[in-house]
Short mmCIF file of C-alpha atoms in Angstrom, two decimals:
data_model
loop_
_atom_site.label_atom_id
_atom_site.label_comp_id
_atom_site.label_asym_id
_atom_site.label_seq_id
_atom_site.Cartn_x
_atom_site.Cartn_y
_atom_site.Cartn_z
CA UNK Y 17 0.00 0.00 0.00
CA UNK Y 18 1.35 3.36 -0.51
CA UNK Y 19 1.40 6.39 2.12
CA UNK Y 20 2.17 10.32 1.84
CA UNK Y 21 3.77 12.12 4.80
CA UNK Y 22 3.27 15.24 4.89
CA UNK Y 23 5.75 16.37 7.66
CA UNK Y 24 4.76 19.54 8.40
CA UNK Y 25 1.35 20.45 10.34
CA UNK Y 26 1.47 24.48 9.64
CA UNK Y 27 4.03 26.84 7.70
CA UNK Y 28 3.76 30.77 7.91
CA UNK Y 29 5.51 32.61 5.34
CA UNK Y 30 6.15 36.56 4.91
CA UNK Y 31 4.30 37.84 1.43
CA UNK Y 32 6.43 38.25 -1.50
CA UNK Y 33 8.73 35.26 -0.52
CA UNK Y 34 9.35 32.10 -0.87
CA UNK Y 35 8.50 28.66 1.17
CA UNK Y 36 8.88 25.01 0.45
CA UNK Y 37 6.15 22.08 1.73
CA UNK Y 38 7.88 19.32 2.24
CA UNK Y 39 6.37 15.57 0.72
CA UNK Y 40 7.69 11.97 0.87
CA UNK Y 41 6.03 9.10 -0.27
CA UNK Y 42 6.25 5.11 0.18
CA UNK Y 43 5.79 2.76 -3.44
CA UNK Y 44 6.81 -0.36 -5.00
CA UNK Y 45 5.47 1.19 -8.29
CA UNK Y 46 7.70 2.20 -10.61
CA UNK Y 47 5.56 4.12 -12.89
CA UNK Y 48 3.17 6.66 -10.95
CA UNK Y 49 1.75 10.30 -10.81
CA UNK Y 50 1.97 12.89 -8.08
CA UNK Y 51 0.11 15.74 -6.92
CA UNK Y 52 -0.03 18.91 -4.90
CA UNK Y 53 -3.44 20.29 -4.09
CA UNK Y 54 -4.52 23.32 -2.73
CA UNK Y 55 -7.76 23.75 -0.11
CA UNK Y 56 -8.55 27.26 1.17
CA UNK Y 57 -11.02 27.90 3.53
CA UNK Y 58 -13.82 27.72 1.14
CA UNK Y 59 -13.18 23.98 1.27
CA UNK Y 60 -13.48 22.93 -2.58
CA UNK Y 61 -10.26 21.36 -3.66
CA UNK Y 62 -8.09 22.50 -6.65
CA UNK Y 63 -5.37 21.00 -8.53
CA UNK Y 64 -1.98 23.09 -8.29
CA UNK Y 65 0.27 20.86 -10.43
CA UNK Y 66 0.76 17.65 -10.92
CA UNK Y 67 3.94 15.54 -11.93
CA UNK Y 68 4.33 12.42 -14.05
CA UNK Y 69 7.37 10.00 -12.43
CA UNK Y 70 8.57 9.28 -15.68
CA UNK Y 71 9.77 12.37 -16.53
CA UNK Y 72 13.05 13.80 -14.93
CA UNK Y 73 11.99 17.68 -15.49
CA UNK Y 74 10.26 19.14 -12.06
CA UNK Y 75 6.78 20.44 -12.95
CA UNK Y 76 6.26 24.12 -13.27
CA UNK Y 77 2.97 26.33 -12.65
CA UNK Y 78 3.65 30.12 -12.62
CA UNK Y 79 5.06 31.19 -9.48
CA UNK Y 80 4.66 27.03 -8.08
CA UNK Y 81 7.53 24.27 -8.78
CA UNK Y 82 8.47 21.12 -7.70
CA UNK Y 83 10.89 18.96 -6.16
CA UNK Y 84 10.83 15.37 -7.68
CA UNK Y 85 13.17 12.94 -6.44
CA UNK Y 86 12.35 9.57 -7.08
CA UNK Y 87 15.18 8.10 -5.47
CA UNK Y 88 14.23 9.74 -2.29
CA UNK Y 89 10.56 9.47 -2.93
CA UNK Y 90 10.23 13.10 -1.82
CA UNK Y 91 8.18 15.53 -3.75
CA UNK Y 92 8.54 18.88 -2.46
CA UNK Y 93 6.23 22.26 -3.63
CA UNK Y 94 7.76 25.84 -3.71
CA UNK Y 95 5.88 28.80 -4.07
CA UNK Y 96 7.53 31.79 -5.08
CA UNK Y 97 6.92 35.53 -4.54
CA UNK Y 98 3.91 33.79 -2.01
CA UNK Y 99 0.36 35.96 -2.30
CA UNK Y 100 -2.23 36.71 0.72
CA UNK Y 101 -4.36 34.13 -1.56
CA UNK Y 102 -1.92 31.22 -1.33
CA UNK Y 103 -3.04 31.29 2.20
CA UNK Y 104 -4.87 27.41 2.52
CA UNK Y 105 -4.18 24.01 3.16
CA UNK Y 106 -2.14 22.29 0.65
CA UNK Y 107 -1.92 18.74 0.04
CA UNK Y 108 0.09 15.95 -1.63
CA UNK Y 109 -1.45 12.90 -3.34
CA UNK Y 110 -0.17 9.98 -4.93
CA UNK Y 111 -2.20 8.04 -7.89
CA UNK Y 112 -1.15 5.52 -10.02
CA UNK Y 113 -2.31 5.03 -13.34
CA UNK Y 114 -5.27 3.39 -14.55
CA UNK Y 115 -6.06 3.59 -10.37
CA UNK Y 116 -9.29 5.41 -9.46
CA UNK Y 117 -7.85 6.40 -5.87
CA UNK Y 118 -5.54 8.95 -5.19
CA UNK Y 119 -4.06 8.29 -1.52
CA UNK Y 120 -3.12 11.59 0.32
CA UNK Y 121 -1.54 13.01 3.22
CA UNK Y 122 -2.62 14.99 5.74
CA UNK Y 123 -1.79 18.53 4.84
CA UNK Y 124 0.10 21.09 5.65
CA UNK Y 125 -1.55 24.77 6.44
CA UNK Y 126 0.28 27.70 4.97
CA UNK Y 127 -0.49 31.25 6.26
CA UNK Y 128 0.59 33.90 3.97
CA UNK Y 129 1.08 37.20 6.09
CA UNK Y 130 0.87 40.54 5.05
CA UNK M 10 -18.66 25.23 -17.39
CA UNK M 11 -20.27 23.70 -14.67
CA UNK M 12 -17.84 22.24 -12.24
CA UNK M 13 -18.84 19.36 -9.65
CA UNK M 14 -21.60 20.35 -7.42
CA UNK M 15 -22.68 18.26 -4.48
CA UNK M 16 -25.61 18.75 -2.65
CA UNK M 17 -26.76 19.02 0.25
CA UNK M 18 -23.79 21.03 1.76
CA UNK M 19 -24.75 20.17 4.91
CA UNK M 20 -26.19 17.30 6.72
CA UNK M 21 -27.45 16.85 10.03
CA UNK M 22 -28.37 13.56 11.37
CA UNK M 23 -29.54 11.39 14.28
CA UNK M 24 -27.63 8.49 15.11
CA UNK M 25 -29.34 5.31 13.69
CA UNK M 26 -30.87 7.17 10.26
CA UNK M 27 -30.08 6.50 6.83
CA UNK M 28 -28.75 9.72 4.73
CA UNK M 29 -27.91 9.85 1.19
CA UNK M 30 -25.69 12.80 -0.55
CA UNK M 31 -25.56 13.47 -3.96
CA UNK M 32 -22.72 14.24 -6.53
CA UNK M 33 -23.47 15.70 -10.11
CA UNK M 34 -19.68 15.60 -11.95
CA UNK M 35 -18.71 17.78 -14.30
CA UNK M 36 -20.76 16.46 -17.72
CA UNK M 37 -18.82 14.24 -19.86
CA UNK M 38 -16.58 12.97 -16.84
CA UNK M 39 -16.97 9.35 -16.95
CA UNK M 40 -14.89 8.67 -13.39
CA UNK M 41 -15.87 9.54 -10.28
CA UNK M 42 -14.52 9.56 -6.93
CA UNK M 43 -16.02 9.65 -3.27
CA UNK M 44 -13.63 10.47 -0.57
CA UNK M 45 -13.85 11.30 3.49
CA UNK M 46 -12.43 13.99 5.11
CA UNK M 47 -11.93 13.90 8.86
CA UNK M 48 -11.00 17.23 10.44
CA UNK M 49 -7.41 18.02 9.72
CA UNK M 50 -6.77 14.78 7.80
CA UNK M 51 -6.31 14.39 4.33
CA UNK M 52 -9.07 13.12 2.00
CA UNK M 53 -9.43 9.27 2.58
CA UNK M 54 -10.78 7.05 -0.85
CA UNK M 55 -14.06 5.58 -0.05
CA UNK M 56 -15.00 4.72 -3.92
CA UNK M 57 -14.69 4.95 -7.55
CA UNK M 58 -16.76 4.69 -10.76
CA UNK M 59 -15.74 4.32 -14.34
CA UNK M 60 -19.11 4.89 -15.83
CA UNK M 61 -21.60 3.28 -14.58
CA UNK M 62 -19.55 0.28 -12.41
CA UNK M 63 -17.38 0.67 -9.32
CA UNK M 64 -14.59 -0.37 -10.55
CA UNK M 65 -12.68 0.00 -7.13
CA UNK M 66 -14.83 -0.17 -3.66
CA UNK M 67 -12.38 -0.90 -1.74
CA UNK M 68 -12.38 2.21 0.64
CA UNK M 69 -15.95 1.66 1.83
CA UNK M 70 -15.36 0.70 5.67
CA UNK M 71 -17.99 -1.30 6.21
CA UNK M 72 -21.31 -2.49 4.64
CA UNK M 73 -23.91 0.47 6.07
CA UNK M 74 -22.31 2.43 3.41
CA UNK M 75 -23.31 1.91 -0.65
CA UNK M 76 -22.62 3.87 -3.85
CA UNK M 77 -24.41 4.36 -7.04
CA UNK M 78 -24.64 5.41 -10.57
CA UNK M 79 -27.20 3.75 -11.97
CA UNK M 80 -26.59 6.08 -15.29
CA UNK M 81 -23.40 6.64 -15.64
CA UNK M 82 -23.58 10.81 -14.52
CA UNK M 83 -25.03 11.36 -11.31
CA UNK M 84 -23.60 9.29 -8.37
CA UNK M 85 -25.36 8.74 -4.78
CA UNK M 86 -23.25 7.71 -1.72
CA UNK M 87 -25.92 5.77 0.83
CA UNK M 88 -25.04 5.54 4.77
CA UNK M 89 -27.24 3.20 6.65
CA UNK M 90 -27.76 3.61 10.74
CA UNK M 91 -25.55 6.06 10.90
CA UNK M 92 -23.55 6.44 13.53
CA UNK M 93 -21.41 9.66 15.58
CA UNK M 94 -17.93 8.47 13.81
CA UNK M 95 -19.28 8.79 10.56
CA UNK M 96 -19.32 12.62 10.73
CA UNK M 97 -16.66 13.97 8.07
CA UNK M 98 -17.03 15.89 5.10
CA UNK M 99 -17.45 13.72 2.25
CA UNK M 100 -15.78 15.47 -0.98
CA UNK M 101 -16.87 13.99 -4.68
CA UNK M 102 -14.52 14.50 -7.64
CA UNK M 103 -14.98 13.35 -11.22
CA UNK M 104 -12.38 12.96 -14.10
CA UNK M 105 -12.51 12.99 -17.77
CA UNK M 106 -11.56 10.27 -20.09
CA UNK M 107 -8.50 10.40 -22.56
CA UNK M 108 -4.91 11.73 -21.16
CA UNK M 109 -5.50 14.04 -18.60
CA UNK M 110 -8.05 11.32 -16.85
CA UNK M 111 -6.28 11.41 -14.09
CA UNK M 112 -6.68 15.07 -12.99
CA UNK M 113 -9.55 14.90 -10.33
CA UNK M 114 -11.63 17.76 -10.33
CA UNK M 115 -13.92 18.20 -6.80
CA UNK M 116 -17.07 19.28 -5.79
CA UNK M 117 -17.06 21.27 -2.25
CA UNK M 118 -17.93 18.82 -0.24
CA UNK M 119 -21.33 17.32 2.24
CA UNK M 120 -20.50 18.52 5.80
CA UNK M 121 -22.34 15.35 7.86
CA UNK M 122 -22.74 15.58 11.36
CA UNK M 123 -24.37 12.31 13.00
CA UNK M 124 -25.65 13.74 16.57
#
C-alpha cells in the first residue's frame, strides 16, 4: 500500500517570498503520478500541479515548482513571490495510473502574512 | 462550465438514520470519486466509478455504506444507521476520459454531522 507524509502540520511565510512544503512518499510502483493540491477555507479542492514520475523535469505552474526525487521518494512544492491568496491548506497525493484512488496526506496549512 | 456540485452542503443527522448525498460531476466525466475527510486529515478514498460500475470499492469501511450510478452521470453515496464516527465531510470528484483522466476535479464537499 502506498502512504504520503506530509511532515509539516502548519508553515507561515512573509508575502512576497518564498517557502517550500515538504512531501515523501512510500511505493513499490515504478511508474506513478503525483500531486499537490490546494484547499482554502472555502473547502473545494483545486489541482496546483501535478507531476508524471517518468519524466526527470520538475513540474512548473507560474510562481509554483516542484521537487521530484524519485530516489528519495520526496516531492517537495515551492511557491515563489507567495500571495495573501496562497493562504490554505495544501496537500500531496499519490495516484497511479489506470487507479481510481488517489491516496493523500494529511496537509500542511500555509499562512501567507501581510 | 459547470464544475462538480454536491448537494446538500450540509447534513445533520440522528444516530441510527439512513442519509444519502448526492454528486453531479462535471458532464462528460466518466470517473468519479467519493472520498472522506476527517477534520485536519487528508481526504481518505471511499469509492470509484468508471461509468456506470465501481470499478474499485475498496475504501468503503464497512457495509452500512453503498454507492451508485445507476446512469453513468449522477452518483449517490448511501449511509445506513448512521452512527457519531461517521461525521466527516465527504468530498466527490470526477475525471474525464482520454490523457488528462487522471486530474480529479472536486465538488465542495457534504458537511455530515451524526448527533
Amino acid at each position: 500500500a502506498q502512504t504520503v507524509t506530509q511532515s509539516q502540520p502548519e508553515m507561515s511565510v512573509q508575502e512576497a517570498e518564498t517557502v517550500t512544503l515538504s512531501c515523501t512518499y512510500d511505493t513499490s510502483e515504478n511508474n506513478y503520478y503525483l500531486f499537490w493540491y490546494k484547499q482554502p477555507p472555502s473547502r473545494q479542492m483545486i489541482l496546483v500541479i501535478r507531476q508524471e514520475a517518468y519524466k526527470q523535469q520538475n513540474a512548473t505552474e507560474n510562481r509554483f515548482s516542484v521537487n521530484f526525487q524519485k530516489a528519495a521518494k520526496s516531492f517537495s512544492l515551492k511557491i515563489s513571490d507567495s500571495q495573501l491568496g496562497d493562504t490554505a491548506m495544501y496537500f500531496c497525493a499519490f495516484m497511479t495510473p489506470n487507479a481510481g484512488k488517489s491516496t493523500f496526506g494529511d496537509g500542511t496549512t500555509l499562512t501567507v502574512k501581510p | 462550465g459547470a464544475g462538480v456540485s454536491q448537494t446538500p452542503s450540509n447534513k445533520v443527522t440522528e444516530k441510527g438514520k439512513y442519509v444519502e448525498l448526492r454528486c453531479d460531476p462535471i458532464s462528460g466525466h466518466t470517473a468519479l470519486y467519493w472520498y472522506r475527510q476527517s477534520l485536519g486529515q487528508g481526504p481518505e478514498f471511499l469509492i470509484y466509478f468508471q461509468g456506470t460500475g465501481a470499478a474499485d470499492d475498496s475504501g468503503l469501511p464497512n457495509d452500512r455504506f453503498f454507492a451508485v450510478r445507476p446512469e453513468g452521470s449522477v452518483s449517490t453515496l448511501k449511509i445506513q444507521r448512521t452512527e457519531r464516527g461517521d461525521s466527516a465531510v465527504y468530498l466527490c470528484a470526477s475525471s474525464p476520459t482520454g490523457p488528462y483522466y487522471n486530474e480529479q476535479f472536486f465538488g465542495p464537499g457534504t458537511r455530515l454531522t451524526v448527533l
